[in-house]
Every structure is written in structure tokens, then in C-alpha cells.
Coordinates of C-alpha atoms and ligand atoms in Angstrom, one line a residue:
X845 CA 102.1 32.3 35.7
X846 CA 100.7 35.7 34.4
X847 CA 98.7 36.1 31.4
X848 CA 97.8 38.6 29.0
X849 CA 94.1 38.5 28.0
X850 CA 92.3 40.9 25.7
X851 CA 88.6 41.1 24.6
X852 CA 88.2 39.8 20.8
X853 CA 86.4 42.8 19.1
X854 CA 88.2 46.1 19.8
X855 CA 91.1 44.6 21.4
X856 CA 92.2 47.5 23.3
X857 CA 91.6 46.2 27.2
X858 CA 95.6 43.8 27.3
X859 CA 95.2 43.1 31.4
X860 CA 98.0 41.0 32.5
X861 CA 95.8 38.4 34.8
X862 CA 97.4 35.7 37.8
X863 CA 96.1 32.6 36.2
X864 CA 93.3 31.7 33.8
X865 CA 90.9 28.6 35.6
X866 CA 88.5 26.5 32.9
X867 CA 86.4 25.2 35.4
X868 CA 83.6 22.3 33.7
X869 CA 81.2 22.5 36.3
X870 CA 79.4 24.3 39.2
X871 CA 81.5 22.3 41.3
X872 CA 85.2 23.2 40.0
X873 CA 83.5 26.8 39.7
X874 CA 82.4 26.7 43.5
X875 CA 85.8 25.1 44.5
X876 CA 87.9 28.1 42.3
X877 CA 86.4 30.8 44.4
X878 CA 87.3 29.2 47.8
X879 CA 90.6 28.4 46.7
X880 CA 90.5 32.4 45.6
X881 CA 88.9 33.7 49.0
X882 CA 91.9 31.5 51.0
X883 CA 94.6 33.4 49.0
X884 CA 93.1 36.5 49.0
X885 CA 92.9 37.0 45.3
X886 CA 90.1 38.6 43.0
X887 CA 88.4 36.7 40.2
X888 CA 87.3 38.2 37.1
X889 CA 85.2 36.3 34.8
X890 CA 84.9 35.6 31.1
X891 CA 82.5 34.2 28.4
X892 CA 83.3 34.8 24.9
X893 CA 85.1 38.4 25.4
X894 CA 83.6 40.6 23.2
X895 CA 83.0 43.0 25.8
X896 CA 84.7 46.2 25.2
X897 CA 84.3 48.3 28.4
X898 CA 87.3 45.7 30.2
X899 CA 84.3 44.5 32.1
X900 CA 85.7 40.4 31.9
X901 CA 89.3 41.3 33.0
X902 CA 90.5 42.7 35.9
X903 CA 94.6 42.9 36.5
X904 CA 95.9 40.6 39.0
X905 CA 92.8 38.4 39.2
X906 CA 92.2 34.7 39.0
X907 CA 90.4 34.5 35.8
X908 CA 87.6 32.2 35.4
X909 CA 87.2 31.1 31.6
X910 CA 83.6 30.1 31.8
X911 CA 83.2 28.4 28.3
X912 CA 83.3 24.9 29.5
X913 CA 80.0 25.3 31.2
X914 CA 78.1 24.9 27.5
X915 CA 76.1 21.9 28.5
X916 CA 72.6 21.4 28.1
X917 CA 71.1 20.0 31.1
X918 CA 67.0 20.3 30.7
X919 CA 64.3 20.5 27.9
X920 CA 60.5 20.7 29.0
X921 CA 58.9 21.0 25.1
X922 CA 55.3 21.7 26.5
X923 CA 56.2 25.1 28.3
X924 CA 59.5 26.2 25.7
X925 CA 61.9 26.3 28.1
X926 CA 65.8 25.4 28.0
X927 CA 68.2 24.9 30.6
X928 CA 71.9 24.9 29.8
X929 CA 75.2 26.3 30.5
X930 CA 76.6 29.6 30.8
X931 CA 79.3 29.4 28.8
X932 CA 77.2 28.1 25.8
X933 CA 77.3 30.0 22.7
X934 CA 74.4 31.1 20.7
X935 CA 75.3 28.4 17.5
X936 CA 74.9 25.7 20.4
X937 CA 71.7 27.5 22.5
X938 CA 70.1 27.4 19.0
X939 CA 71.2 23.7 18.1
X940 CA 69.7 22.9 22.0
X941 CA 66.5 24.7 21.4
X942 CA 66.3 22.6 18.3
X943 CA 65.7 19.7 20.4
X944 CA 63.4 21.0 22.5
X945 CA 60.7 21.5 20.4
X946 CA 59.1 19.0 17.8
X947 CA 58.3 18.9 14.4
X948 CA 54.6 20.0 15.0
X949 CA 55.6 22.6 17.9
X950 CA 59.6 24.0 16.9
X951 CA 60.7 26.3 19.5
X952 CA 63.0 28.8 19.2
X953 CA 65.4 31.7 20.7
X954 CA 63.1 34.8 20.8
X955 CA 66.9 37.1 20.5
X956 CA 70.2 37.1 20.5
X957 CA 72.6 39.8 19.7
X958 CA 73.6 40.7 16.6
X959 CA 77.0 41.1 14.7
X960 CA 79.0 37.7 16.2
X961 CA 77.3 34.5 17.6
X962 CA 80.3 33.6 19.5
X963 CA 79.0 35.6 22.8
X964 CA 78.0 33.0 26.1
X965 CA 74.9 33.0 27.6
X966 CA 76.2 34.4 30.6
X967 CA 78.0 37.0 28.9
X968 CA 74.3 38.0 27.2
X969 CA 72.4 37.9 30.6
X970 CA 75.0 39.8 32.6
X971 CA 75.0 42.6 30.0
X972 CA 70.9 42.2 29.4
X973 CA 71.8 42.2 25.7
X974 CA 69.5 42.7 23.0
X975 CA 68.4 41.4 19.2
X976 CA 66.5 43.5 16.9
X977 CA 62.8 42.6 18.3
X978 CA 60.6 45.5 17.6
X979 CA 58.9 45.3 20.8
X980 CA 61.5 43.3 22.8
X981 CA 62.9 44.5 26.5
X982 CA 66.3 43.3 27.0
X983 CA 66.9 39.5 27.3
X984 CA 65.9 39.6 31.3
X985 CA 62.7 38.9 30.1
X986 CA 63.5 35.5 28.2
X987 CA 65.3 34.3 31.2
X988 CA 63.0 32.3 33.6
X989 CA 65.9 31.7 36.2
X990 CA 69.6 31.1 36.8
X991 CA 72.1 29.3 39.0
X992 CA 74.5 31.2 40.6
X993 CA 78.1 30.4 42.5
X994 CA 77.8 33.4 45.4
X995 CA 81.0 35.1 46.1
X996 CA 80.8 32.3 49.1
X997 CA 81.1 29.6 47.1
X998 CA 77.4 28.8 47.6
X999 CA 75.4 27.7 45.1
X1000 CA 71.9 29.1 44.4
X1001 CA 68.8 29.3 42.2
X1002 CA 67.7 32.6 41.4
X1003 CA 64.5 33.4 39.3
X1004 CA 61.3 36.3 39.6
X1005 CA 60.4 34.7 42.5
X1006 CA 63.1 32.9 44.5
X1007 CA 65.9 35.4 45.6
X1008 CA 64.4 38.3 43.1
X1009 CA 66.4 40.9 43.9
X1010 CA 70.0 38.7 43.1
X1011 CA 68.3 37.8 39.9
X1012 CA 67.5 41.8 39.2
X1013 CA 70.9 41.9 39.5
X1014 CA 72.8 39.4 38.2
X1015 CA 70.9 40.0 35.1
X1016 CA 72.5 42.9 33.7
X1017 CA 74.7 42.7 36.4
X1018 CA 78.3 42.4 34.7
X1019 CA 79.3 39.3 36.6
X1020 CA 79.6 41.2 39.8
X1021 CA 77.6 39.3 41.9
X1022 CA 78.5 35.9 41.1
X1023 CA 79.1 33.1 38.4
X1024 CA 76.4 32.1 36.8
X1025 CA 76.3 28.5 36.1
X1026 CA 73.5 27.4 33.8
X1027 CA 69.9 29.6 33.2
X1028 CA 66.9 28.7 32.0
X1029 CA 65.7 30.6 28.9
X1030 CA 62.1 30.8 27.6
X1031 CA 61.9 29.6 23.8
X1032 CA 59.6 31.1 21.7
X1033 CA 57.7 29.2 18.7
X1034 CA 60.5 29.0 15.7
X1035 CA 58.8 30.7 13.2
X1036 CA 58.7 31.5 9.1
X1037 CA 59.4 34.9 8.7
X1038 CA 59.6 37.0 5.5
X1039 CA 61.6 39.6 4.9
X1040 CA 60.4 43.0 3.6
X1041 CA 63.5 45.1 1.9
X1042 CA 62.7 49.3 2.0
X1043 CA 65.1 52.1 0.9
X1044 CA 63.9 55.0 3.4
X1045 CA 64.8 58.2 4.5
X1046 CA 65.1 58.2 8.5
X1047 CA 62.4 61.1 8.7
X1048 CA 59.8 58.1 8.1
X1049 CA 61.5 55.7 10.5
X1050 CA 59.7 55.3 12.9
X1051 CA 56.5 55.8 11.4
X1052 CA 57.6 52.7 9.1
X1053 CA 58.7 51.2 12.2
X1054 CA 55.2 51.3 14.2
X1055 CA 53.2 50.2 10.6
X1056 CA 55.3 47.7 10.8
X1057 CA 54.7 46.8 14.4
X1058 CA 50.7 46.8 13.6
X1059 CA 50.9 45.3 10.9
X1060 CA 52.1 41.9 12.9
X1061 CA 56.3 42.1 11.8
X1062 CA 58.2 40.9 14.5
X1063 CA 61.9 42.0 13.5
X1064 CA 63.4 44.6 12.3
X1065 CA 66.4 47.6 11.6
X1066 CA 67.6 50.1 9.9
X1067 CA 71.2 50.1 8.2
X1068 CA 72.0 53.7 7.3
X1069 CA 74.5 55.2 5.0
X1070 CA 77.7 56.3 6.3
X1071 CA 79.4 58.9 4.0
X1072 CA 79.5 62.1 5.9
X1073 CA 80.5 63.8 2.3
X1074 CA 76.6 63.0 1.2
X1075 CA 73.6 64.6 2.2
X1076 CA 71.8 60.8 2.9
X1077 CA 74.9 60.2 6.1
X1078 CA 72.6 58.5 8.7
X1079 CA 69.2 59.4 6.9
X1080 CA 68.5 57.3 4.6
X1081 CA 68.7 53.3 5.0
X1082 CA 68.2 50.0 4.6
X1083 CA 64.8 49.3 6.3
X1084 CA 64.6 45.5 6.7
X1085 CA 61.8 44.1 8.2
X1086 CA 60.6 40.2 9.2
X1087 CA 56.9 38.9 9.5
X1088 CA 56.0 36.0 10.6
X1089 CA 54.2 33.6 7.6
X1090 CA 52.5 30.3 7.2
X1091 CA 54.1 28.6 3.9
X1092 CA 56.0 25.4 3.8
X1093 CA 58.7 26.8 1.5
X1094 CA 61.5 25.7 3.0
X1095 CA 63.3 28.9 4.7
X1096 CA 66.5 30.4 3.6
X1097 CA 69.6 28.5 5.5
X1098 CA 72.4 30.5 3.9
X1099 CA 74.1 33.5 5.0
X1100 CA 73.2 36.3 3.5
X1101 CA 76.5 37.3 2.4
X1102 CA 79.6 34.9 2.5
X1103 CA 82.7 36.2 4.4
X1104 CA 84.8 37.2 0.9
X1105 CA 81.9 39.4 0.3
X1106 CA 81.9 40.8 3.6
X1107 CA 85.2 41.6 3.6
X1108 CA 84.7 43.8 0.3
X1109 CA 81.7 45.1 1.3
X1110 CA 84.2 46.6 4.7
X1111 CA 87.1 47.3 2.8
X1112 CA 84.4 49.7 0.9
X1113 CA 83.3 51.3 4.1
X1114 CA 87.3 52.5 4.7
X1115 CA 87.6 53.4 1.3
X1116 CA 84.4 54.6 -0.6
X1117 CA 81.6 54.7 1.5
X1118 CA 78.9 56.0 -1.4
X1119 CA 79.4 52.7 -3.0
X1120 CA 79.9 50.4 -0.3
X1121 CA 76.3 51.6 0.7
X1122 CA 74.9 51.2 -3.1
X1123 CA 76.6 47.5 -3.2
X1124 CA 74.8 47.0 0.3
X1125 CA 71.3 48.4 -0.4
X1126 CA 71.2 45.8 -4.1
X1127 CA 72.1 43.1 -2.3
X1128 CA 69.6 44.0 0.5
X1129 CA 66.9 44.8 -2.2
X1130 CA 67.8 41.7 -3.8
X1131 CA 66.7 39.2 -0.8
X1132 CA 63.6 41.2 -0.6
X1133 CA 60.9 38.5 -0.1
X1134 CA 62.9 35.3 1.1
X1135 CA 62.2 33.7 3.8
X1136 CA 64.1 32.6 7.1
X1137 CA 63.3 30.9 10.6
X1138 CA 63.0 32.9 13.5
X1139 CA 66.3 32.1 15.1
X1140 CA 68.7 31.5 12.5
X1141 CA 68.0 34.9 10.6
X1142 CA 69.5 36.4 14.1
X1143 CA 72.9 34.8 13.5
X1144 CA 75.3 36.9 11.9
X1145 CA 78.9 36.4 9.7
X1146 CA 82.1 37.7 12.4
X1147 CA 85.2 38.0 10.9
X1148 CA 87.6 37.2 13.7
X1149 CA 90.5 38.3 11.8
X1150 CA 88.7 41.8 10.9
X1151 CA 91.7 43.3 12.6
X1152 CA 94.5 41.8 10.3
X1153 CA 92.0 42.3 7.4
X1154 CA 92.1 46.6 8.5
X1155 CA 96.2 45.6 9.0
X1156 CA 96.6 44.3 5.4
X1157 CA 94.3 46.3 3.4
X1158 CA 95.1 50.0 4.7
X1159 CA 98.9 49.0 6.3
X1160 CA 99.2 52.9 6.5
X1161 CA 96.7 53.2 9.5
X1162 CA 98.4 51.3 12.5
X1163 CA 97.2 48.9 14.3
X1164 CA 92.9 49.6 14.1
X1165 CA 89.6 48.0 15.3
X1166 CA 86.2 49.1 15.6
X1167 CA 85.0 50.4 19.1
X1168 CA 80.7 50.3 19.1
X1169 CA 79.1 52.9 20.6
X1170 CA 75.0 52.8 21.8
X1171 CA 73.2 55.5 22.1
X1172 CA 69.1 55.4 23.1
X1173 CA 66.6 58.3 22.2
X1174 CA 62.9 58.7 23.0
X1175 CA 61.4 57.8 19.0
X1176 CA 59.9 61.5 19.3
X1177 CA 63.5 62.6 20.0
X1178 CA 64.8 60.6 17.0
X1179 CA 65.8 63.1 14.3
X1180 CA 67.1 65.7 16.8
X1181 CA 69.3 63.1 18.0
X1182 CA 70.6 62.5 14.2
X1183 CA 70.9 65.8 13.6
X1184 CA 73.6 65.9 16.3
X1185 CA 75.6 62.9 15.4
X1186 CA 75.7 64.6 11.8
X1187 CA 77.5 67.6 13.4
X1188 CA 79.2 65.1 15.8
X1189 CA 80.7 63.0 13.7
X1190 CA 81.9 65.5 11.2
X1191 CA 83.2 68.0 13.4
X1192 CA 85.8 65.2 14.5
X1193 CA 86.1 63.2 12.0
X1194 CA 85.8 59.9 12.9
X1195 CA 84.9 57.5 10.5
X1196 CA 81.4 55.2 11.7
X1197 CA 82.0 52.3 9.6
X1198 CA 78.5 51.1 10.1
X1199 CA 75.5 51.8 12.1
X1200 CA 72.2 51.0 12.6
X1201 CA 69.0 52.0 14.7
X1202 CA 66.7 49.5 16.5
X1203 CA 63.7 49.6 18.5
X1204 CA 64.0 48.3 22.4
X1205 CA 61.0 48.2 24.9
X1206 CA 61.6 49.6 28.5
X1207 CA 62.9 46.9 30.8
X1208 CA 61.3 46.8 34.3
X1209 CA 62.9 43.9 36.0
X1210 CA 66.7 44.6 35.9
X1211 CA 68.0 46.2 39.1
X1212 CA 69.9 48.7 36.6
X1213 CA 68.2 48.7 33.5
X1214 CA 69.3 50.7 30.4
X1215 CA 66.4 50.3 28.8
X1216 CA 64.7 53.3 31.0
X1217 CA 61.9 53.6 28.2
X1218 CA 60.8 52.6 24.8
X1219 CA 63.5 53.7 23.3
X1220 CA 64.9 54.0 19.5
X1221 CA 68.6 52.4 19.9
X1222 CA 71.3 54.2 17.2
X1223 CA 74.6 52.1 16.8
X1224 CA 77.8 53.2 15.6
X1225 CA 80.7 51.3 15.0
X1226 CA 83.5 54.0 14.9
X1227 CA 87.3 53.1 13.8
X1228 CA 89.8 53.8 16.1
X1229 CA 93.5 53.8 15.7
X1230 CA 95.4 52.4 18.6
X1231 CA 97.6 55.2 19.7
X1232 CA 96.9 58.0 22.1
X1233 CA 96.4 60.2 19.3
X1234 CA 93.9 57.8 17.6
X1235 CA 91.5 57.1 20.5
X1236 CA 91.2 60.9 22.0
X1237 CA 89.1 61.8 18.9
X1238 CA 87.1 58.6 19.3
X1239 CA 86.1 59.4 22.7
X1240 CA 85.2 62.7 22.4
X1241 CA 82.9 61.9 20.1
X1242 CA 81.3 58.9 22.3
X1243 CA 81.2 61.4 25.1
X1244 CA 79.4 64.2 22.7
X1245 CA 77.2 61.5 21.0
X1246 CA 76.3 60.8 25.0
X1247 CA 75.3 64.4 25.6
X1248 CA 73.2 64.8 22.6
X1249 CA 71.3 61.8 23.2
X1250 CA 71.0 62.6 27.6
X1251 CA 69.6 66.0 26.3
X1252 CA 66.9 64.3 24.3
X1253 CA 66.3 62.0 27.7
X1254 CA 67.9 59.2 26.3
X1255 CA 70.8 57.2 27.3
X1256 CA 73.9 55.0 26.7
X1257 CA 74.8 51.2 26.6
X1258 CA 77.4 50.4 29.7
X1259 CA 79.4 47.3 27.9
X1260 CA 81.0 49.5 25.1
X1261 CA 84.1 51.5 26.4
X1262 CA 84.7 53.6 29.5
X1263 CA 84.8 56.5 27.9
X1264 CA 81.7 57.9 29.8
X1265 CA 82.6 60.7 32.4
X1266 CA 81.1 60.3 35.8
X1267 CA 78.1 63.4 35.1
X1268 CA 77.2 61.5 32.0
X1269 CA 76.9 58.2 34.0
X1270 CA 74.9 59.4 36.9
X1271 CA 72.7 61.2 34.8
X1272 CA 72.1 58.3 32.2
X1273 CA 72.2 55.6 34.9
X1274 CA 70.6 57.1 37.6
X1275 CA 70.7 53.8 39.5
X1276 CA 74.9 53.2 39.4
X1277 CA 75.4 54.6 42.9
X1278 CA 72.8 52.2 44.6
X1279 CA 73.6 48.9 42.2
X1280 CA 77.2 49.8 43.5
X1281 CA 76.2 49.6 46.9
X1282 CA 74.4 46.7 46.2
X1283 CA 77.7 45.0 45.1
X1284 CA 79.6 45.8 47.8
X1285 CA 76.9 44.5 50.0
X1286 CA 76.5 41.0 48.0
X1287 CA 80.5 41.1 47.7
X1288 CA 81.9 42.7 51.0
X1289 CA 85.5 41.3 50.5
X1290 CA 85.4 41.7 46.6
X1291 CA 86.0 39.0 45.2
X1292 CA 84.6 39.5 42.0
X1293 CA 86.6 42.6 40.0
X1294 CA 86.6 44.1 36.7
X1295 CA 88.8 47.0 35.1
X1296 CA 85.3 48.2 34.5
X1297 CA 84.3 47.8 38.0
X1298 CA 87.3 49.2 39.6
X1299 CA 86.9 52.5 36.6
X1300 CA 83.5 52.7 38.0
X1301 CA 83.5 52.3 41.6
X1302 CA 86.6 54.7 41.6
X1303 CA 84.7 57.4 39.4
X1304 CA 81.1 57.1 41.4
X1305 CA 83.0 57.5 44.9
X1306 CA 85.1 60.6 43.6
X1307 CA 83.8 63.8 45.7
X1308 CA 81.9 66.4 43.6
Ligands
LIG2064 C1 80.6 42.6 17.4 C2 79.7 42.8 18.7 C3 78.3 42.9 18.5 C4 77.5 43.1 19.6 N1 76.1 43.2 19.4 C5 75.3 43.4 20.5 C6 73.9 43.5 20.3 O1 73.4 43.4 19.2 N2 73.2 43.6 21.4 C7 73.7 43.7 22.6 O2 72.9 43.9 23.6 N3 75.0 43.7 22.8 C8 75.8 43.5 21.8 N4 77.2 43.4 22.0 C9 77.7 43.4 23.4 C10 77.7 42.0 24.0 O3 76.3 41.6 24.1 C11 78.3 42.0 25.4 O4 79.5 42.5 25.3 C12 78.2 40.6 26.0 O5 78.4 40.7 27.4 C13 79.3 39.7 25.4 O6 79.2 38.4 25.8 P1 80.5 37.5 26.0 O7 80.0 36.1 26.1 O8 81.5 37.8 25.0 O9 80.9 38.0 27.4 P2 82.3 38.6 28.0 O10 82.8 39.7 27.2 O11 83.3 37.4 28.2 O12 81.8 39.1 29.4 C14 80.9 40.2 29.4 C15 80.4 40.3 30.9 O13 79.7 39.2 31.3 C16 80.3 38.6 32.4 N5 80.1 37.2 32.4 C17 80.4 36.4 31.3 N6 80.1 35.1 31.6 C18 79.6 35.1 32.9 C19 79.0 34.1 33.7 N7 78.9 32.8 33.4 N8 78.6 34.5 35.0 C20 78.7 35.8 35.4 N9 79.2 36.8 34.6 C21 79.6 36.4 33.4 C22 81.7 39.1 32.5 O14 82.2 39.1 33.7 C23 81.5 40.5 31.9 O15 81.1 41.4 32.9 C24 78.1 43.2 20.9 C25 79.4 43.1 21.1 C26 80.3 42.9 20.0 C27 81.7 42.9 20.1

């Protein structure tokens, strides 16, 4: 029987799937695909489906739910490293890690995401996601190796040095290639870090960001202020920083703020911007100096129900959700790059919620890495109404924000939206025509599909 499946976050990517599968091991996940391959049918695959770009549906595909795969199978506490599912979430990789270590040598994730916690592991590798590191390449370079379910139904090991190719491109590879089963991630120590609260103007970003970086912090981000009425829209911010220290006060376990005052805080950010970033700064200011571990201070407070919140609290606007958009600059390229998304952003006006910039170091090992350089990262999360009429101006502005930032020599992240056109991803992902090829190598007959596949494959292959 059909089902409708969408992704949790923006919730505009409804694809009407044959059947949804649960395997609970590599075995049911091996048997799935052959039992796919005799019917002829495509697979599409899921984690936690926060994806945005429809690149865990495909219509008419077997879908494979792979959140059952969330055990942990290995610990070795002398080298840091953690085997475990694929479908584990980041709450449960963190729990894991926790037994890894011991109390005199803790381990811990190095990054995660932030902004939810309910994202898979193999939803994080096949996007090479990142955490706010400030100087961190994407998460290829915590994974030490993976086991992958082939489109054959064969199941293999993959790692820098066994099959290195598949494992440059499963790993930001957006479940093209294969299921993943289980990796193995390399822990870092769990560390005290303390957090250092500045109120800055984005002219001495980076600066502030490389002082930082010298001066030992390992963490860090910049929230900036959103109300394009005011002359401090994107420049000036929240600079929070996190360095590691050696005190046995017992770290902060709290979140930082509770979900009711979340919700305020957002229902601000609609409705008076100015003050929702004056409330946000305080209470920023106000934690300057507390300490955290390593891996908890990376987990963040989602509000699943954010759409019904935007549905009760402004029942004027329509169905709404937040689309994120990431855009990557060259740090010297930085203030140019705001400069645009001021005029951007105000010459359409669409309404960024909130944003934040982050620092990403260039990945060499994926077979199609975004992160082509050491790159500042500058996230919006943009609201957009669910009618024809509400996304147009939401996409023009992605596709402008694109531009300025490709000018600079920068690029975009692939998982949010397909709202790219084809120039804008050949010129930003220079490698999309080979990985491509590569897939349809790997994959002659197919089998594993996406709407973001099928957008792509289509758009690539048009004639100039
Ligand atoms: C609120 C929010 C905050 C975010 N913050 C960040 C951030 O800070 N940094 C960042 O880098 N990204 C961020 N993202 C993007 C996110 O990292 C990716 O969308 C990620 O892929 C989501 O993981 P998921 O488990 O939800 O995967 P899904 O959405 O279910 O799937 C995503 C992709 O992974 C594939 N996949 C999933 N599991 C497997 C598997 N076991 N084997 C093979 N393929 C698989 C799917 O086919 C699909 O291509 C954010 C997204 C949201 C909505």
C-alpha cells in the first residue's frame, strides 16, 4: 500500500512511496534490495528525514526506514573509536561514546550538527555534515570506516584504505551508492570547555575568529541580528566561543534555554526582531563563563511541532516552515558576501528567521566535497509560505544568495532545497557531472533513487 512521506523540518518534499521496509539488520537490509532488484523497483532510503533537498524520498520507491539499525556493536577505549549503527541518533552515539571511554580517559563526539539531534548517523555521513569546529573538515574525517549493503545486496567494508574510492563516495554521497549499515567513528577526548560570550560587529569576525583559534578555543559561531529595518541586520552578533579547561567544576548539563523559552524567543523573530535579538544576546551574555562537555554543548533544543507553533501564533500566514539555506565564502570574501545578502534579502523580502556563520576547513577525502576550501559558512533559515506564491520569493533569493557567494569563489550546501539551477551547480560543484557518472557506474540498474537524484541527474544531462 502507498505512502505519503515527508521530511520533518521544512516539510515541503510529500512523495507518495510503494511501501516503507524497517529492516533491523544488515541482513533484512541485504534481503530488501534483492527482493527490490527481482521486482524491478527503486529504493530510496531514510534516517531521521530532516533533509530538505527530497534527497531520502523518491516516488514509487521501496523505502527503506533505516532507524532500526541504532545498535552499538564495538568499543576499543585505547584508540577512541565507536562502532554502531546507522540509524543511530546523535542522543544514543553520544550515550555509546559514554561507554567507551573511562573515567580517567572520557571520549567523546568531536561534531555533530547543530539545530536537532534527531539526525542518523548515516544520514550525517551521507551528507558529510558539519558542527561548529573552528578548524573542522566535514565529518568524513571522524569516520574511520563503514559497512555498506551494495546495490547487489553484497555486503562490504569500506574505509581510507579498503575500497577508498566507495568510501569517498558514500561519504557525502546522499545514499546513492548503497545502505550503510553501521561505521566506525573516531571519538575525541570529552572535554571541559568554557564558554566566552562577545557582542561583535561582523567587520571583526574573523579576526575574532583566528584569535580565537590561536588562542587554543576549539568551538565556536556567530548568531547575527536579523531585522533588516536596523543598520546591525547580519553585522553584528553573538560571538560565542568554547575552550577547552582543566577544572573539576562539574560542567553545565542543562539546556541553555528550555523549549517555552524558545518558543518566545521565535515567536519574537516573526514578530519583532530588534528585541528578539536583545532577549537573545542577555541571555547569551548571561551564560558567559559556564562550562560544558565537549559533546553535550553540541546538542541542541528542536521543536518538532515548530510548524503548528508558526500555525497557531500567526494563523494569518498559511501553512509555513523554515527552508535553511548554506552559503560558503573565502573568510577574505566575507563582508562582500554580507553586503550582498543585505541587498538580497531586502530587495525580496524574505524574512531569515535566524542565521549564523561558522568556520569549516577544506575537506580532501570526499569524492564531491563542498568544503572546496577553508571556508566561512553563513546560514540562513528563511520562512517560506507553502503556496506557489510563497516559495518563488524564497528561491529567488537562495538562487541570488548562490550567485553572490560563487562570485566571491565560494559555494553552496547540496542537502538544503533544489532550488539551485544547473549553471550554479556546475560551477559550485565542479565535480557533479563525474560523481554522477560514478553512480551510474556503482548503480547501473538504479536501484537506489531520490527526487533529489532524479532533479539532478535530469538537470546535469540537459544539453547546453
Ligand atoms: C534543523 C536542521 C539543522 C541542520 N543542521 C545542520 C548542521 O549544522 N550541519 C550540517 O552539516 N547539516 C545540517 N543539517 C542537514 C542535515 O545534516 C542533513 O540533512 C542530514 O542528512 C540529515 O540526517 P537524517 O538522519 O535526517 O537523514 P535523512 O534526511 O533521512 O537522509 C539524508 C540523506 O542521507 C541518506 N541516508 C540516510 N541514512 C542512510 C544510510 N543508513 N545509508 C545510506 N544513506 C543514508 C538519505 O538517502 C539521504 O540522501 C540540518 C538540517 C536540519 C533540518
Amino acid at each position: 500500500m502507498s505512502v505519503t512521506l515527508n521530511d520533518v523540518h521544512s516539510r515541503l518534499n510529500a512523495t507518495k512511496v510503494q511501501r516503507v521496509v524497517r529492516p533491523a539488520c544488515a541482513e533484512e537490509v541485504a534481503a530488501a534490495i534483492q527482493d527490490a532488484a527481482r521486482t524491478n523497483s527503486a529504493i530510496s532510503i531514510s534516517g531521521g528525514r530532516h533533509a530538505m533537498g527530497g534527497q531520502q524520498f523518491g516516488a514509487g520507491t521501496v523505502h527503506l526506514d533505516l532507524t532500526a539499525l541504532d545498535q552499538s556493536q564495538e568499543l576499543d577505549p585505547d584508540l577512541g573509536l565507536l562502532r554502531i549503527g546507522a540509524g543511530a541518533a546523535w542522543p544514543a552515539i553520544i550515550r555509546a561514546s559514554h561507554e567507551t571511554g573511562t573515567l580517567e580517559r572520557p571520549w567523546g563526539i568531536r561534531q555533530k550538527q547543530t539545530g536537532a539531534d534527531d539526525l542518523t548517523l548515516g544520514g550525517a555521513i551521507s551528507a558529510n555534515a558539519h558542527g561548529r569546529g573552528l578548524t573542522r573538515p566535514p565529518l568524513i574525517s571522524d569516520i574511520e570506516c563503514l559497512t555498506l549493503v551494495t546495490p547487489s545486496g553484497d555486503l562490504v567494508r569500506c574505509s581510507r584504505e579498503e575500497r577508498g574510492e566507495l568510501f569517498s563516495l558514500v561519504c557525502g554521497g546522499y545514499g546513492l551508492f548503497g545502505v550503510i549499515v553501521d561505521a566506525t567513528i573516531r571519538l575525541g577526548p570529552r572535554l571541559r570547555l568554557r564558554r566566552h560570550v562577545d557582542i561583535i560587529d561582523i567587520d571583526d569576525a574573523m579576526h575574532a575568529v583566528w584569535r580565537r583559534i590561536d588562542q587554543g578555543f576549539l568551538y565556536g559561531d556567530f548568531q547575527y541580528a536579523i531585522d533588516p529595518k536596523d543598520d546591525s541586520f547580519l553585522r553584528r552578533g553573538v560571538f560565542a566561543c568554547y575552550e577547552p579547561v582543566s577544572t573539576e567544576e562539574p560542567p553545565s548539563t542543562e539546556a541553555d534555554l528550555d523549549e517555552r523559552q524558545w518558543l518566545s524567543l521565535l515567536h519574537l523573530a516573526h514578530t519583532d526582531k530588534r528585541e528578539a535579538f536583545r532577549r537573545y544576546s542577555r541571555h547569551y551574555l548571561d551564560t558567559h563563563g559556564r562550562t560544558y562537555w565537549s559533546d553535550s554543548m553540541q546538542l541542541s533544543t528542536y521543536i518538532p511541532s515548530y510548524a503548528e507553533f508558526l500555525a497557531r501564533a500567526l494563523p494569518q500566514e498559511g501553512p509555513t516552515s523554515l527552508m535553511i539555506t548554506e552559503l560558503y565564502v573565502p573568510p577574505e570574501g566575507l563582508m562582500a558576501f554580507i553586503a550582498s545578502a543585505r541587498a538580497v534579502l531586502r530587495a525580496t523580502g524574505v524574512d531569515d528567521i535566524y542565521g549564523t556563520i561558522r568556520a569549516i576547513r577544506q575537506d580532501h577525502e570526499s569524492f564531491l566535497p563542498w568544503a572546496r576550501g577553508d571556508w566561512a559558512c553563513v546560514i540562513f533559515n528563511l520562512l517560506v509560505r507553502h503556496t506557489p506564491a510563497g516559495i518563488a520569493p524564497v528561491k529567488a533569493a537562495a538562487r541570488a544568495l548562490i550567485d553572490a557567494a560563487a562570485d566571491l569563489g565560494g559555494s553552496f550546501y547540496l542537502t538544503y532545497h533544489r532550488w539551485a539551477t544547473r549553471s550554479q551547480l556546475l560551477r559550485c560543484h565542479p565535480r557533479l557531472p563525474e560523481f554522477l557518472a560514478a553512480k551510474r557506474a556503482l548503480d547501473p540498474a538504479c536501484r537506489f533513487q531520490s527526487e533529489w537524484w532524479r532533479h539532478v541527474d535530469r538537470l546535469i544531462a540537459e544539453p547546453l
